[in-house]
Tab-separated table of C-alpha atoms in Angstrom:
chain	number	residue	atom	x	y	z
A	1	MET	CA	157.175	20.303	-19.543
A	2	SER	CA	156.369	23.355	-17.448
A	3	LEU	CA	156.715	23.193	-13.694
A	4	ASN	CA	153.687	24.248	-11.720
A	5	SER	CA	153.030	23.672	-8.014
A	6	GLU	CA	151.326	20.333	-8.752
A	7	THR	CA	154.281	19.068	-10.814
A	8	VAL	CA	156.754	20.148	-8.133
A	9	ALA	CA	154.688	18.448	-5.422
A	10	GLN	CA	154.563	15.205	-7.433
A	11	THR	CA	158.303	15.166	-8.138
A	12	SER	CA	159.239	15.798	-4.501
A	13	MET	CA	157.186	12.873	-3.149
A	14	PRO	CA	159.135	9.836	-1.957
A	15	ASP	CA	158.677	6.606	-3.919
A	16	ASN	CA	156.887	4.971	-0.988
A	17	ALA	CA	154.289	7.765	-0.597
A	18	ALA	CA	150.801	6.393	0.114
A	19	LYS	CA	147.243	7.765	0.068
A	20	CYS	CA	144.611	7.828	2.788
A	21	THR	CA	141.129	9.028	1.799
A	22	VAL	CA	138.471	9.826	4.408
A	23	ALA	CA	135.268	11.822	4.797
A	24	ALA	CA	134.204	13.244	8.161
A	25	GLY	CA	131.890	16.177	7.527
A	26	CYS	CA	132.866	19.585	6.178
A	27	PHE	CA	136.164	19.032	4.371
A	28	TRP	CA	137.570	22.406	5.475
A	29	GLY	CA	137.727	21.286	9.092
A	30	VAL	CA	138.892	17.763	8.276
A	31	GLU	CA	141.827	19.061	6.216
A	32	HIS	CA	142.722	21.636	8.869
A	33	ALA	CA	142.675	19.035	11.677
A	34	PHE	CA	144.843	16.513	9.782
A	35	ARG	CA	147.376	19.150	8.694
A	36	LYS	CA	147.643	20.464	12.263
A	37	GLN	CA	147.944	16.990	13.830
A	38	PHE	CA	150.463	15.494	11.389
A	39	LYS	CA	152.555	18.502	10.262
A	40	ASP	CA	156.195	17.393	10.182
A	41	LYS	CA	155.079	13.906	11.316
A	42	GLY	CA	154.845	12.097	7.975
A	43	LEU	CA	152.061	14.050	6.245
A	44	LEU	CA	153.444	15.080	2.857
A	45	ASP	CA	150.369	16.752	1.399
A	46	ALA	CA	146.601	16.927	1.792
A	47	LYS	CA	143.835	18.073	-0.501
A	48	VAL	CA	140.078	18.260	-0.320
A	49	GLY	CA	137.787	16.876	-2.983
A	50	TYR	CA	134.917	14.591	-3.826
A	51	CYS	CA	134.696	10.806	-3.667
A	52	GLY	CA	132.022	8.132	-3.496
A	53	GLY	CA	129.618	9.201	-6.253
A	54	ASP	CA	129.204	8.549	-9.966
A	55	THR	CA	129.437	12.009	-11.535
A	56	LYS	CA	132.613	12.939	-13.432
A	57	ASN	CA	134.224	16.150	-12.139
A	58	PRO	CA	131.371	17.160	-9.827
A	59	SER	CA	131.156	20.745	-8.664
A	60	TYR	CA	130.662	21.810	-5.052
A	61	ARG	CA	127.109	22.883	-5.911
A	62	ALA	CA	126.325	19.453	-7.460
A	63	VAL	CA	127.759	17.586	-4.463
A	64	CYS	CA	125.714	19.729	-2.059
A	65	SER	CA	122.567	18.885	-4.048
A	66	GLY	CA	122.990	15.164	-3.287
A	67	ARG	CA	122.524	14.352	-6.982
A	68	THR	CA	125.953	12.930	-7.862
A	69	GLY	CA	125.120	9.335	-6.964
A	70	PRO	CA	124.372	6.319	-9.136
A	71	LYS	CA	121.744	6.811	-11.826
A	72	ASN	CA	119.575	4.235	-13.589
A	73	THR	CA	119.928	1.677	-10.822
A	74	LEU	CA	117.035	-0.214	-9.269
A	75	LYS	CA	117.509	1.782	-6.062
A	76	HIS	CA	117.376	5.079	-8.001
A	77	LEU	CA	114.215	4.014	-9.857
A	78	ILE	CA	112.461	2.950	-6.638
A	79	ILE	CA	113.374	6.220	-4.931
A	80	GLU	CA	112.100	8.268	-7.881
A	81	THR	CA	108.880	6.218	-8.135
A	82	LEU	CA	108.138	6.655	-4.429
A	83	HIS	CA	109.076	10.372	-4.589
A	84	ILE	CA	111.689	9.995	-1.853
A	85	PRO	CA	114.220	12.878	-1.789
A	86	LEU	CA	117.322	12.100	-3.859
A	87	THR	CA	119.538	12.796	-0.837
A	88	TYR	CA	118.958	9.156	0.102
A	89	LEU	CA	121.116	8.071	-2.821
A	90	SER	CA	124.819	7.611	-2.175
A	91	SER	CA	126.335	10.702	-3.726
A	92	ASP	CA	129.800	12.182	-3.476
A	93	ALA	CA	131.145	12.991	-0.045
A	94	GLU	CA	133.246	16.004	0.857
A	95	ALA	CA	136.496	14.138	1.410
A	96	LEU	CA	140.151	14.547	2.299
A	97	GLN	CA	143.007	12.785	0.560
A	98	VAL	CA	146.211	12.646	2.583
A	99	ILE	CA	149.534	11.779	0.971
A	100	TYR	CA	151.829	10.400	3.647
A	101	ASP	CA	155.156	8.653	4.196
A	102	PRO	CA	154.324	5.194	5.619
A	103	SER	CA	157.852	4.818	6.985
A	104	VAL	CA	157.051	7.711	9.365
A	105	LEU	CA	153.257	7.682	9.700
A	106	THR	CA	151.082	4.572	9.623
A	107	TYR	CA	147.697	4.167	7.991
A	108	ALA	CA	146.356	2.871	11.321
A	109	THR	CA	147.428	6.083	13.072
A	110	LEU	CA	145.600	8.157	10.440
A	111	ILE	CA	142.416	6.086	10.779
A	112	GLU	CA	142.469	6.223	14.585
A	113	PHE	CA	142.831	10.012	14.424
A	114	PHE	CA	139.956	10.126	11.916
A	115	TYR	CA	137.711	8.444	14.500
A	116	LYS	CA	138.865	10.789	17.279
A	117	MET	CA	138.258	14.029	15.344
A	118	HIS	CA	134.590	13.547	14.387
A	119	ASP	CA	131.392	11.790	15.485
A	120	PRO	CA	131.003	8.622	13.364
A	121	THR	CA	127.602	7.797	14.856
A	122	THR	CA	125.589	10.578	13.191
A	123	LYS	CA	124.569	9.333	9.761
A	124	ASN	CA	125.018	11.976	7.035
A	125	ARG	CA	125.625	14.696	9.612
A	126	GLN	CA	128.320	16.489	11.589
A	127	GLY	CA	126.877	19.063	13.973
A	128	GLY	CA	124.531	21.318	12.031
A	129	ASP	CA	125.899	20.198	8.656
A	130	ALA	CA	123.476	17.622	7.231
A	131	GLY	CA	123.387	15.741	3.922
A	132	THR	CA	125.048	12.734	2.315
A	133	GLN	CA	128.095	14.870	1.457
A	134	TYR	CA	128.841	15.086	5.219
A	135	ARG	CA	128.818	11.339	5.866
A	136	SER	CA	131.554	9.492	7.705
A	137	ALA	CA	133.561	7.309	5.307
A	138	ILE	CA	136.893	5.589	4.824
A	139	TYR	CA	137.799	4.972	1.184
A	140	TRP	CA	140.561	2.362	1.052
A	141	HIS	CA	143.161	2.054	-1.727
A	142	ASP	CA	144.316	-1.579	-1.319
A	143	ALA	CA	143.529	-4.806	0.531
A	144	GLU	CA	145.790	-3.950	3.472
A	145	GLN	CA	144.057	-0.603	3.986
A	146	GLU	CA	140.663	-2.341	3.780
A	147	LYS	CA	141.744	-4.791	6.494
A	148	VAL	CA	143.086	-2.055	8.794
A	149	ALA	CA	140.027	0.175	8.255
A	150	ASN	CA	137.619	-2.658	9.097
A	151	GLU	CA	139.627	-3.733	12.169
A	152	ILE	CA	139.800	-0.197	13.584
A	153	THR	CA	136.135	0.450	12.786
A	154	ALA	CA	135.162	-2.702	14.710
A	155	LYS	CA	137.375	-1.658	17.650
A	156	VAL	CA	135.910	1.849	17.660
A	157	GLY	CA	132.363	0.459	17.691
A	158	LYS	CA	133.114	-1.809	20.662
A	159	GLN	CA	135.386	0.430	22.730
A	160	TRP	CA	134.972	4.124	21.859
A	161	TRP	CA	131.387	4.639	20.667
A	162	ARG	CA	129.392	1.981	22.539
A	163	ALA	CA	126.268	4.110	23.141
A	164	SER	CA	125.421	4.524	19.434
A	165	PRO	CA	126.304	2.442	16.364
A	166	VAL	CA	129.131	3.635	14.126
A	167	THR	CA	127.707	4.577	10.698
A	168	THR	CA	131.035	4.997	8.895
A	169	GLU	CA	131.045	3.708	5.319
A	170	VAL	CA	134.143	1.582	4.526
A	171	ALA	CA	134.421	1.239	0.739
A	172	PRO	CA	136.897	1.144	-2.177
A	173	ALA	CA	138.280	4.597	-2.998
A	174	GLY	CA	136.902	4.834	-6.522
A	175	GLU	CA	137.573	7.951	-8.544
A	176	TRP	CA	138.812	11.101	-6.805
A	177	PHE	CA	138.073	14.659	-7.943
A	178	ASP	CA	139.875	17.672	-6.471
A	179	ALA	CA	137.585	20.346	-5.049
A	180	GLU	CA	137.719	23.855	-6.454
A	181	GLY	CA	140.843	25.852	-5.557
A	182	TYR	CA	139.130	28.153	-3.075
A	183	HIS	CA	138.318	25.119	-0.879
A	184	GLN	CA	141.982	24.035	-0.551
A	185	LYS	CA	143.477	25.088	2.828
A	186	TYR	CA	140.337	27.172	3.337
A	187	LEU	CA	140.733	27.667	7.091
A	188	ASP	CA	144.391	28.680	6.630
A	189	LYS	CA	143.315	31.337	4.128
A	190	THR	CA	140.260	32.403	6.154
A	191	PRO	CA	141.246	32.546	9.841
A	192	GLY	CA	138.184	32.905	12.020
A	193	GLY	CA	136.005	31.614	9.175
A	194	TYR	CA	133.275	29.002	9.502
A	195	GLU	CA	134.173	26.581	12.279
A	196	CYS	CA	133.420	23.060	11.079
A	197	PRO	CA	131.842	20.669	13.617
A	198	SER	CA	134.394	17.966	12.746
A	199	GLN	CA	137.332	19.879	14.282
């Protein structure tokens, strides 16, 4: 077995390491914000990728097209028949997957920060970035995460964002696909680059 950076990262993770997967607009800004907020505070790793669609190993270009959602469903057939743009199908979101130590950092803390660092009331949009890939979503990995995500989402809707309804999708994580290498830690590699609205 050869050791590459991925193998080393996997072997150095504690046994209790957990995943948190969210989408909050442009994944460059989401990753940057989470790394900055939780560095040395229980965040073990973070990577950007795609989640929430049906296409195996989607590319950035495919995700941006809005065409990585479910095919051959009644909804898809109705949309095609009525000539409605395919962006109304649920396709992959630009997402962030955080690996964290739950003995140091709680899932609830991550989800509360998620709601503080973006606007969950703008459906399929963050600032000028528009499309289903920029939707607000929490993709849970187990029943406890589902419970916490729903409880915090309800609290946020009643206490933090009362003027407009929260549009955040809360759904099972499904299959995760890493984004292309040039997207990983993009704002660290490109200081002064595109400033994402979700920061």
